[in-house]
Amino acid sequence: MAAVSNAGGCGILATGPLNADETRECIQEIRRLAPGKTFGIGATLLMPGAKENAEVALEEQVPLINVSLGKADWIADAAHSYGGKVLSTITTAKHAQSALDSGADALMCTGHEAAAHGGDVTSLVLIRTLSERFPPTPVVAAGGFADGRGLAAALTLGADAVAMGSRFAVSQESPLADEIKKIVSVPGIDGGATEADTLYGKNFDGLYARVLKSPAAVRLNARPTPFPVVFYRAFKAASAMGIPLWKVLPGLLTQYKSMYAVANFGAATASLEAATVDGILGDTGVQFIGQCQGLIKDIPKVDDLVQRIIRDAIDAAEENRSRFSSE
């Protein structure tokens, strides 16, 4: 993540699997590796532990906090007090308006092609629609972008920046397991993953999500996980993250619908870690990935990747300009 910031981007730390102490340690390590550079942390507010991680980020005065799945007005108020910014991940105009009403400074508009929890509308339409509807709010395009031509296209559609989570996950500095990097980056004709090798459904973690096709992903998306199994796995995941039972149990008893979604998130943790950390797919692991995996054909260093993306975006823009030239 620090490599992205050092290369001129804005790396965002995924805090989902981290407890508050681990989040603080990671923030301090990022500052050591990328001194003076802009970076952010992600907070999926529906998840147990997200509030505590966000509080740590605010105490550490992290420049950017990327929030999703929850009301973040208290985060915006605190971040703005030290000059920080809030980037809200959204999939619809309704969610975008709610995010802005809660103090968001920018919108990460996440299309159907995206890894994990994209929406129903494709990026081609979503980015253009929301950039027109909510000026002058900065728009970050997410979902389907993995190269310079994608960057040029996103800017043409009205975006101010792009997020390339799947692309940067398959880089030399990324902590993603090497086995998964190889599966994604090997050309599909030789047995690797293509743009068609993803699954989109809500049975895996309770929300519609896009994952890499694998035996485990097919099985877990086939039907909802039985209620008792979901909560058993969720409690195990909470325990592994150091979240005490008393923080989870009251919600289970009073907010069944939202907590069932939380429980599904927790139940999915082991499968995600098997792929992301251990590099295991098969009958065990599930990996969030976007359809842009079909565009990922190598495992470069982050700085080289950023420079290539910029160079190719400039070339694409010049090529398109020349097509409309009267000369």
Short mmCIF file of C-alpha atoms in Angstrom, two decimals:
data_model
loop_
_atom_site.label_atom_id
_atom_site.label_comp_id
_atom_site.label_asym_id
_atom_site.label_seq_id
_atom_site.Cartn_x
_atom_site.Cartn_y
_atom_site.Cartn_z
CA MET A 1 0.00 0.00 0.00
CA ALA A 2 2.87 2.36 0.82
CA ALA A 3 4.30 1.58 -2.62
CA VAL A 4 1.16 2.97 -4.27
CA SER A 5 1.44 6.22 -2.33
CA ASN A 6 5.16 6.48 -3.09
CA ALA A 7 4.40 6.02 -6.80
CA GLY A 8 2.03 8.99 -6.81
CA GLY A 9 -1.26 7.28 -6.04
CA CYS A 10 -3.20 7.01 -2.82
CA GLY A 11 -2.85 3.62 -1.16
CA ILE A 12 -5.77 2.56 1.05
CA LEU A 13 -5.26 0.11 3.90
CA ALA A 14 -7.92 -2.61 4.14
CA THR A 15 -8.69 -2.81 7.86
CA GLY A 16 -11.39 -5.50 7.70
CA PRO A 17 -9.23 -8.32 9.14
CA LEU A 18 -7.40 -6.02 11.59
CA ASN A 19 -8.12 -5.12 15.18
CA ALA A 20 -7.53 -1.61 16.52
CA ASP A 21 -3.95 -2.26 17.66
CA GLU A 22 -3.01 -3.82 14.34
CA THR A 23 -4.58 -0.90 12.46
CA ARG A 24 -2.52 1.58 14.47
CA GLU A 25 0.67 -0.39 13.83
CA CYS A 26 -0.06 -0.52 10.09
CA ILE A 27 -0.74 3.24 9.92
CA GLN A 28 2.53 3.99 11.65
CA GLU A 29 4.39 1.58 9.35
CA ILE A 30 2.88 3.22 6.27
CA ARG A 31 4.09 6.60 7.49
CA ARG A 32 7.57 5.14 7.98
CA LEU A 33 7.63 3.62 4.48
CA ALA A 34 5.93 6.52 2.69
CA PRO A 35 6.84 9.65 4.67
CA GLY A 36 4.78 12.69 3.77
CA LYS A 37 2.68 10.82 1.21
CA THR A 38 -1.11 10.74 1.05
CA PHE A 39 -2.74 7.48 2.10
CA GLY A 40 -6.00 6.24 3.55
CA ILE A 41 -7.70 3.46 5.44
CA GLY A 42 -10.89 1.60 4.58
CA ALA A 43 -13.73 1.13 7.08
CA THR A 44 -16.69 -1.13 6.26
CA LEU A 45 -18.90 0.23 9.01
CA LEU A 46 -21.31 -2.70 9.09
CA MET A 47 -18.52 -4.98 10.28
CA PRO A 48 -17.63 -5.57 13.94
CA GLY A 49 -14.43 -3.73 14.78
CA ALA A 50 -14.81 -1.15 12.00
CA LYS A 51 -15.83 1.63 14.39
CA GLU A 52 -12.77 1.02 16.55
CA ASN A 53 -10.49 0.97 13.49
CA ALA A 54 -11.99 4.23 12.25
CA GLU A 55 -11.45 5.79 15.68
CA VAL A 56 -7.79 4.78 15.53
CA ALA A 57 -7.48 6.36 12.07
CA LEU A 58 -8.96 9.58 13.40
CA GLU A 59 -6.62 9.60 16.38
CA GLU A 60 -3.70 9.08 13.99
CA GLN A 61 -5.09 11.82 11.72
CA VAL A 62 -5.04 9.67 8.59
CA PRO A 63 -5.43 11.93 5.53
CA LEU A 64 -8.22 9.90 3.86
CA ILE A 65 -10.85 7.58 5.30
CA ASN A 66 -12.74 5.42 2.80
CA VAL A 67 -16.08 4.42 4.34
CA SER A 68 -18.76 2.01 3.15
CA LEU A 69 -21.94 0.31 4.37
CA GLY A 70 -22.83 2.71 7.15
CA LYS A 71 -23.50 6.27 8.23
CA ALA A 72 -20.24 8.16 8.60
CA ASP A 73 -21.20 11.66 9.73
CA TRP A 74 -19.22 11.29 12.97
CA ILE A 75 -16.14 10.25 10.96
CA ALA A 76 -16.52 13.21 8.60
CA ASP A 77 -16.85 15.68 11.50
CA ALA A 78 -13.72 14.35 13.19
CA ALA A 79 -11.68 14.08 9.97
CA HIS A 80 -12.57 17.59 8.87
CA SER A 81 -11.39 18.95 12.22
CA TYR A 82 -7.76 18.11 11.28
CA GLY A 83 -8.07 18.59 7.52
CA GLY A 84 -8.76 14.97 6.64
CA LYS A 85 -11.13 13.86 3.89
CA VAL A 86 -13.82 11.19 3.63
CA LEU A 87 -14.25 9.07 0.49
CA SER A 88 -17.55 7.19 0.49
CA THR A 89 -17.98 4.00 -1.54
CA ILE A 90 -21.43 3.96 -3.17
CA THR A 91 -23.28 2.08 -5.92
CA THR A 92 -26.40 4.21 -6.49
CA ALA A 93 -27.43 7.87 -6.66
CA LYS A 94 -29.50 7.40 -3.51
CA HIS A 95 -26.48 6.19 -1.58
CA ALA A 96 -24.39 9.00 -3.04
CA GLN A 97 -26.80 11.64 -1.79
CA SER A 98 -26.89 10.04 1.66
CA ALA A 99 -23.09 10.00 1.76
CA LEU A 100 -22.87 13.67 0.85
CA ASP A 101 -25.50 14.54 3.45
CA SER A 102 -23.29 12.78 6.00
CA GLY A 103 -20.28 14.90 5.07
CA ALA A 104 -18.45 12.85 2.43
CA ASP A 105 -15.93 14.85 0.41
CA ALA A 106 -15.75 12.48 -2.57
CA LEU A 107 -17.56 9.47 -4.00
CA MET A 108 -16.10 6.14 -5.03
CA CYS A 109 -18.66 5.04 -7.62
CA THR A 110 -18.47 1.27 -7.81
CA GLY A 111 -19.82 -0.43 -10.93
CA HIS A 112 -21.08 -3.94 -11.51
CA GLU A 113 -17.70 -5.11 -12.81
CA ALA A 114 -15.92 -4.45 -9.52
CA ALA A 115 -14.42 -6.92 -7.10
CA ALA A 116 -16.43 -7.60 -3.95
CA HIS A 117 -19.53 -5.45 -3.44
CA GLY A 118 -20.28 -3.65 -6.68
CA GLY A 119 -23.79 -2.58 -7.64
CA ASP A 120 -26.24 -3.49 -10.39
CA VAL A 121 -25.22 -0.72 -12.82
CA THR A 122 -22.10 -1.00 -14.96
CA SER A 123 -19.31 1.57 -14.64
CA LEU A 124 -19.92 2.85 -18.17
CA VAL A 125 -23.31 4.24 -17.11
CA LEU A 126 -22.81 4.74 -13.36
CA ILE A 127 -19.73 6.98 -13.62
CA ARG A 128 -21.27 9.23 -16.26
CA THR A 129 -24.60 9.48 -14.44
CA LEU A 130 -23.20 10.32 -11.01
CA SER A 131 -20.51 12.69 -12.27
CA GLU A 132 -23.26 14.72 -13.95
CA ARG A 133 -25.65 14.53 -11.02
CA PHE A 134 -23.30 15.54 -8.21
CA PRO A 135 -20.92 18.26 -9.44
CA PRO A 136 -18.49 19.46 -8.25
CA THR A 137 -18.00 16.47 -5.93
CA PRO A 138 -14.89 14.50 -6.97
CA VAL A 139 -15.74 11.07 -8.37
CA VAL A 140 -13.43 8.05 -8.18
CA ALA A 141 -14.35 5.38 -10.73
CA ALA A 142 -14.15 1.78 -9.52
CA GLY A 143 -14.97 -1.44 -11.32
CA GLY A 144 -13.41 -2.61 -14.58
CA PHE A 145 -10.32 -0.38 -14.58
CA ALA A 146 -6.88 -1.94 -14.81
CA ASP A 147 -4.81 -0.04 -17.39
CA GLY A 148 -4.16 3.29 -19.06
CA ARG A 149 -7.00 2.98 -21.56
CA GLY A 150 -9.35 2.40 -18.64
CA LEU A 151 -8.04 5.52 -16.92
CA ALA A 152 -8.54 7.56 -20.10
CA ALA A 153 -12.07 6.18 -20.46
CA ALA A 154 -12.96 6.95 -16.84
CA LEU A 155 -11.76 10.55 -17.20
CA THR A 156 -13.80 10.89 -20.39
CA LEU A 157 -16.88 9.66 -18.52
CA GLY A 158 -16.42 12.42 -15.95
CA ALA A 159 -14.39 10.73 -13.21
CA ASP A 160 -11.58 12.57 -11.47
CA ALA A 161 -9.61 9.44 -10.60
CA VAL A 162 -9.81 5.65 -10.74
CA ALA A 163 -9.49 2.88 -8.18
CA MET A 164 -7.69 -0.26 -9.40
CA GLY A 165 -7.87 -2.66 -6.50
CA SER A 166 -7.61 -5.89 -8.48
CA ARG A 167 -4.79 -4.54 -10.66
CA PHE A 168 -2.63 -3.34 -7.75
CA ALA A 169 -3.34 -6.51 -5.78
CA VAL A 170 -1.46 -8.33 -8.54
CA SER A 171 1.81 -6.44 -8.13
CA GLN A 172 5.15 -7.39 -6.61
CA GLU A 173 4.67 -5.36 -3.44
CA SER A 174 1.12 -6.58 -2.78
CA PRO A 175 0.65 -8.94 0.19
CA LEU A 176 -1.78 -11.07 -1.83
CA ALA A 177 -0.64 -14.69 -1.95
CA ASP A 178 1.68 -15.41 -4.88
CA GLU A 179 -0.44 -18.38 -5.97
CA ILE A 180 -3.47 -16.10 -6.48
CA LYS A 181 -1.38 -13.51 -8.33
CA LYS A 182 -0.25 -16.20 -10.75
CA ILE A 183 -3.77 -17.50 -11.35
CA VAL A 184 -5.04 -14.00 -12.16
CA SER A 185 -2.09 -12.88 -14.28
CA VAL A 186 -1.58 -15.99 -16.42
CA PRO A 187 -3.39 -15.57 -19.77
CA GLY A 188 -6.67 -17.47 -19.71
CA ILE A 189 -5.83 -19.45 -22.82
CA ASP A 190 -3.10 -21.18 -20.80
CA GLY A 191 -5.39 -22.10 -17.94
CA GLY A 192 -5.46 -18.86 -15.95
CA ALA A 193 -8.39 -16.58 -15.16
CA THR A 194 -10.26 -14.51 -17.75
CA GLU A 195 -12.86 -11.77 -17.48
CA ALA A 196 -15.52 -14.51 -17.62
CA ASP A 197 -14.12 -16.43 -14.64
CA THR A 198 -15.89 -14.58 -11.83
CA LEU A 199 -19.09 -15.23 -9.91
CA TYR A 200 -21.56 -12.60 -8.69
CA GLY A 201 -24.07 -13.45 -5.98
CA LYS A 202 -25.19 -12.76 -2.41
CA ASN A 203 -24.95 -16.16 -0.77
CA PHE A 204 -21.22 -16.06 -0.03
CA ASP A 205 -21.13 -13.21 2.50
CA GLY A 206 -24.71 -11.91 2.61
CA LEU A 207 -24.30 -9.09 0.10
CA TYR A 208 -24.01 -9.23 -3.68
CA ALA A 209 -20.30 -9.69 -4.31
CA ARG A 210 -17.98 -10.65 -7.17
CA VAL A 211 -15.37 -13.34 -6.56
CA LEU A 212 -12.92 -15.44 -8.55
CA LYS A 213 -14.54 -18.65 -9.79
CA SER A 214 -13.37 -21.64 -7.75
CA PRO A 215 -15.00 -24.82 -6.42
CA ALA A 216 -15.47 -23.17 -3.03
CA ALA A 217 -16.95 -20.02 -4.58
CA VAL A 218 -19.40 -22.07 -6.65
CA ARG A 219 -20.47 -24.11 -3.63
CA LEU A 220 -20.84 -21.18 -1.24
CA ASN A 221 -22.77 -19.12 -3.79
CA ALA A 222 -25.12 -21.97 -4.68
CA ARG A 223 -27.40 -21.51 -1.66
CA PRO A 224 -27.56 -19.49 1.56
CA THR A 225 -25.49 -20.84 4.42
CA PRO A 226 -27.74 -22.30 7.16
CA PHE A 227 -28.47 -19.88 9.99
CA PRO A 228 -26.70 -21.78 12.82
CA VAL A 229 -23.57 -22.31 10.70
CA VAL A 230 -23.37 -18.63 9.81
CA PHE A 231 -23.42 -17.48 13.43
CA TYR A 232 -21.02 -20.17 14.59
CA ARG A 233 -18.48 -19.11 11.98
CA ALA A 234 -19.11 -15.44 12.72
CA PHE A 235 -18.37 -15.89 16.41
CA LYS A 236 -15.19 -17.79 15.53
CA ALA A 237 -14.11 -14.97 13.23
CA ALA A 238 -14.90 -12.33 15.87
CA SER A 239 -12.85 -14.28 18.40
CA ALA A 240 -9.93 -14.52 15.99
CA MET A 241 -10.05 -10.74 15.53
CA GLY A 242 -10.11 -10.16 19.28
CA ILE A 243 -13.70 -8.89 19.29
CA PRO A 244 -15.44 -10.00 22.51
CA LEU A 245 -18.75 -11.83 22.35
CA TRP A 246 -20.53 -9.13 24.34
CA LYS A 247 -19.99 -6.68 21.49
CA VAL A 248 -21.72 -8.95 19.01
CA LEU A 249 -24.46 -10.67 21.00
CA PRO A 250 -26.71 -7.62 21.73
CA GLY A 251 -26.99 -6.86 18.04
CA LEU A 252 -27.92 -10.44 17.27
CA LEU A 253 -30.84 -10.18 19.65
CA THR A 254 -32.11 -6.73 18.65
CA GLN A 255 -31.09 -6.15 15.02
CA TYR A 256 -31.55 -9.49 13.33
CA LYS A 257 -31.45 -8.35 9.71
CA SER A 258 -28.31 -6.21 9.91
CA MET A 259 -26.54 -8.59 12.24
CA TYR A 260 -27.30 -11.54 9.98
CA ALA A 261 -25.44 -9.66 7.27
CA VAL A 262 -22.58 -9.05 9.73
CA ALA A 263 -22.59 -12.73 10.61
CA ASN A 264 -22.34 -13.64 6.93
CA PHE A 265 -19.34 -11.34 6.64
CA GLY A 266 -17.75 -13.08 9.59
CA ALA A 267 -18.54 -16.53 8.25
CA ALA A 268 -16.79 -15.61 4.99
CA THR A 269 -13.57 -14.58 6.70
CA ALA A 270 -11.95 -18.00 6.80
CA SER A 271 -12.56 -18.62 3.09
CA LEU A 272 -11.16 -15.20 2.18
CA GLU A 273 -8.05 -15.68 4.30
CA ALA A 274 -7.45 -19.13 2.80
CA ALA A 275 -7.15 -17.53 -0.64
CA THR A 276 -5.69 -14.11 0.13
CA VAL A 277 -3.15 -15.18 2.76
CA ASP A 278 -2.52 -18.87 2.09
CA GLY A 279 -3.09 -18.92 -1.67
CA ILE A 280 -5.59 -21.77 -1.47
CA LEU A 281 -8.62 -21.92 -3.75
CA GLY A 282 -10.04 -25.38 -4.47
CA ASP A 283 -12.77 -26.40 -2.02
CA THR A 284 -11.62 -23.92 0.63
CA GLY A 285 -10.64 -20.45 -0.60
CA VAL A 286 -12.60 -17.56 -2.08
CA GLN A 287 -10.94 -14.47 -3.58
CA PHE A 288 -12.62 -11.13 -4.25
CA ILE A 289 -11.69 -10.07 -7.80
CA GLY A 290 -13.10 -7.84 -10.52
CA GLN A 291 -13.89 -8.68 -14.13
CA CYS A 292 -10.82 -6.65 -15.05
CA GLN A 293 -8.77 -9.73 -14.16
CA GLY A 294 -9.03 -10.43 -17.89
CA LEU A 295 -6.82 -7.37 -18.44
CA ILE A 296 -4.15 -8.37 -15.90
CA LYS A 297 -1.29 -10.21 -17.61
CA ASP A 298 1.77 -9.60 -15.44
CA ILE A 299 3.01 -8.97 -11.89
CA PRO A 300 4.95 -5.68 -12.11
CA LYS A 301 6.46 -3.41 -9.51
CA VAL A 302 3.98 -0.76 -8.42
CA ASP A 303 6.01 2.22 -9.63
CA ASP A 304 6.50 0.64 -13.05
CA LEU A 305 2.78 -0.11 -13.23
CA VAL A 306 1.78 3.46 -12.35
CA GLN A 307 4.13 4.91 -14.96
CA ARG A 308 2.81 2.50 -17.59
CA ILE A 309 -0.80 3.36 -16.78
CA ILE A 310 -0.12 7.09 -17.11
CA ARG A 311 1.84 6.66 -20.33
CA ASP A 312 -0.84 4.46 -21.89
CA ALA A 313 -3.62 6.85 -20.81
CA ILE A 314 -1.83 9.75 -22.53
CA ASP A 315 -1.34 7.66 -25.66
CA ALA A 316 -5.01 6.65 -25.66
CA ALA A 317 -6.15 10.25 -25.28
CA GLU A 318 -3.89 11.37 -28.13
CA GLU A 319 -5.09 8.53 -30.33
CA ASN A 320 -8.72 9.48 -29.76
CA ARG A 321 -8.01 13.17 -30.34
CA SER A 322 -6.37 12.36 -33.65
CA ARG A 323 -9.46 10.46 -34.77
CA PHE A 324 -11.51 13.64 -34.51
CA SER A 325 -8.89 15.89 -36.08
CA SER A 326 -9.90 17.62 -39.31
CA GLU A 327 -6.32 17.66 -40.52
#
